Amino acid sequence: MAELWDKVEFDLINGVSTHTWVWKQCWNSYTAREKDYEKIARLACELWPHHSLTEMCDEIKEIIASENDMIFTLYCYKEMVGFAHCGVRKDYVEGTHSSPVGYLEGIYVKEKYRNLGFATELVTCCQNWAKSKGCKEFASDCEITNDASVKLHQRLGFAEASRLVHFAKKLED
């Protein structure tokens, strides 16, 4: 009889694909702790490679200490595989009609862990935190050319508010 179980395939467990269900058994999300700053900074350097590890460590420490920012981390077993940084913005946020607004400042999941629901979990944590801070809306941005991020935002229920091109010019003395 045991040999038969090797041949059984399940498509859904409690309405969730078996692939996603199995992965969700091994991961947990947490609010960032001060001792996590270097691990988060290493992942942040993968997302923003133009920053040095030292710069990212300093910035992550500031974010963790801030009352208006939060970082959530995602672990698969004991490995940190992703993070999301969210904040509360009190200035005008493109496409919103209230203040304060929760804002997804950055999100990163290691490539081999993508498309498994981890980003959704991180954004859900961020949205719940923003609600606890009195926010009625949640916003984000991404580079126009980052198709994967645009698709992720659309899957997560974000509506595109606008597309901007920013310009800068040096002024002569």
XYZ file of C-alpha atoms in Angstrom:
173
model
C 0.000 0.000 0.000
C 2.821 2.443 0.819
C 4.110 2.148 -2.747
C 0.846 3.655 -3.993
C 1.428 6.923 -2.136
C 4.458 7.559 -4.331
C 2.099 7.730 -7.284
C -0.549 10.003 -5.723
C -0.547 13.626 -6.865
C -2.542 16.415 -5.265
C -3.346 19.579 -7.179
C -4.782 21.498 -4.227
C -4.543 21.337 -0.452
C -7.110 23.537 1.299
C -7.552 25.516 -1.929
C -3.828 26.217 -2.350
C -1.592 24.613 -4.963
C 0.439 21.790 -3.449
C 3.673 23.437 -4.565
C 2.810 26.652 -2.695
C 1.430 24.734 0.307
C 4.640 22.724 0.720
C 6.771 25.880 0.521
C 4.593 27.683 3.067
C 5.319 24.933 5.573
C 9.000 25.924 5.666
C 8.926 29.734 5.885
C 8.165 32.439 8.405
C 8.062 36.229 8.259
C 9.344 38.464 11.048
C 9.793 42.113 11.874
C 13.457 43.005 11.488
C 15.605 42.966 14.576
C 18.753 45.000 15.097
C 20.872 41.847 14.862
C 19.430 41.217 11.353
C 20.799 44.422 9.828
C 23.793 42.875 8.047
C 21.761 40.034 6.490
C 19.170 42.550 5.304
C 21.913 44.838 3.983
C 23.419 41.977 1.954
C 20.043 41.310 0.320
C 19.519 45.051 -0.186
C 22.846 45.212 -2.037
C 21.499 42.575 -4.445
C 18.478 44.823 -5.058
C 20.466 48.074 -5.192
C 23.977 47.035 -6.314
C 25.183 50.636 -6.676
C 25.311 50.903 -2.845
C 28.146 49.525 -0.742
C 27.518 47.045 2.060
C 28.681 49.665 4.582
C 26.182 52.220 3.238
C 23.369 49.687 3.328
C 24.255 48.553 6.869
C 24.092 52.157 8.090
C 20.785 52.772 6.321
C 19.212 49.531 7.568
C 20.191 50.371 11.170
C 18.463 53.769 10.809
C 15.345 52.179 9.331
C 15.110 49.576 12.102
C 15.344 52.364 14.713
C 12.669 54.502 13.006
C 9.054 54.617 14.179
C 7.813 55.503 10.687
C 9.531 52.630 8.892
C 9.435 48.865 9.202
C 11.347 46.031 7.611
C 9.867 42.562 7.414
C 12.135 39.610 6.769
C 11.291 36.236 5.325
C 13.113 33.070 6.277
C 12.933 29.686 4.601
C 14.112 27.335 7.298
C 17.013 29.355 8.745
C 18.003 31.274 5.614
C 16.840 34.867 5.111
C 15.459 34.808 1.574
C 13.722 38.155 1.327
C 12.744 41.434 2.916
C 10.349 44.310 2.446
C 10.822 47.870 3.673
C 7.706 49.947 4.176
C 7.207 53.391 5.566
C 4.621 56.005 6.371
C 4.653 59.025 4.074
C 2.900 62.194 5.163
C 3.710 64.217 2.043
C 1.708 63.850 -1.175
C 1.974 60.394 -2.729
C 1.178 60.086 -6.444
C -2.229 58.489 -7.036
C -3.463 58.680 -3.429
C -6.097 60.859 -1.783
C -5.297 60.621 1.915
C -2.511 61.115 4.405
C -0.639 59.377 5.875
C -0.008 56.735 3.221
C 1.750 53.419 3.700
C 4.528 53.037 1.156
C 6.407 49.994 -0.076
C 9.920 51.437 -0.215
C 11.583 48.253 -1.411
C 11.036 44.524 -1.689
C 13.425 41.735 -2.576
C 13.162 37.951 -2.708
C 16.120 35.815 -3.773
C 15.650 34.604 -7.322
C 15.261 30.893 -6.563
C 12.449 31.701 -4.098
C 10.398 33.892 -6.444
C 6.873 33.091 -7.662
C 6.132 31.060 -4.533
C 4.006 33.632 -2.698
C 6.827 35.086 -0.603
C 6.508 38.644 -1.969
C 2.760 38.479 -1.355
C 3.402 37.522 2.271
C 5.878 40.372 2.727
C 3.532 42.952 1.175
C 0.645 41.682 3.317
C 2.802 42.229 6.413
C 3.604 45.753 5.207
C -0.040 46.571 4.483
C -1.149 45.335 7.907
C 1.575 47.424 9.559
C 0.489 50.498 7.544
C -3.117 49.990 8.680
C -1.907 49.841 12.294
C -0.250 53.239 11.691
C -3.567 54.764 10.584
C -3.024 54.562 6.829
C -6.036 54.174 4.546
C -3.998 53.713 1.356
C -0.843 51.859 0.386
C 1.391 52.845 -2.526
C 4.654 51.914 -4.192
C 6.835 52.641 -7.192
C 9.288 50.853 -9.437
C 11.495 51.543 -12.405
C 9.499 51.735 -15.652
C 11.840 49.179 -17.231
C 11.492 46.639 -14.395
C 8.839 44.422 -15.993
C 8.996 41.821 -13.215
C 8.270 44.464 -10.578
C 5.448 46.008 -12.630
C 3.840 42.556 -12.977
C 4.307 41.853 -9.259
C 2.599 45.117 -8.319
C -0.288 44.356 -10.687
C -0.686 40.836 -9.233
C -0.742 42.343 -5.737
C -3.654 44.618 -6.659
C -1.821 47.904 -7.190
C -3.245 50.159 -9.906
C -0.790 52.167 -11.976
C -1.089 55.834 -10.962
C 1.274 57.421 -13.483
C 4.547 57.080 -15.368
C 7.158 59.735 -14.772
C 10.495 60.627 -16.244
C 12.567 62.760 -13.878
C 15.022 65.356 -15.174
C 17.920 67.195 -13.541
C 20.155 70.004 -14.665
C 23.216 71.538 -13.056
C 23.042 75.274 -12.541
C 26.086 77.307 -13.377
C 27.540 79.598 -10.708
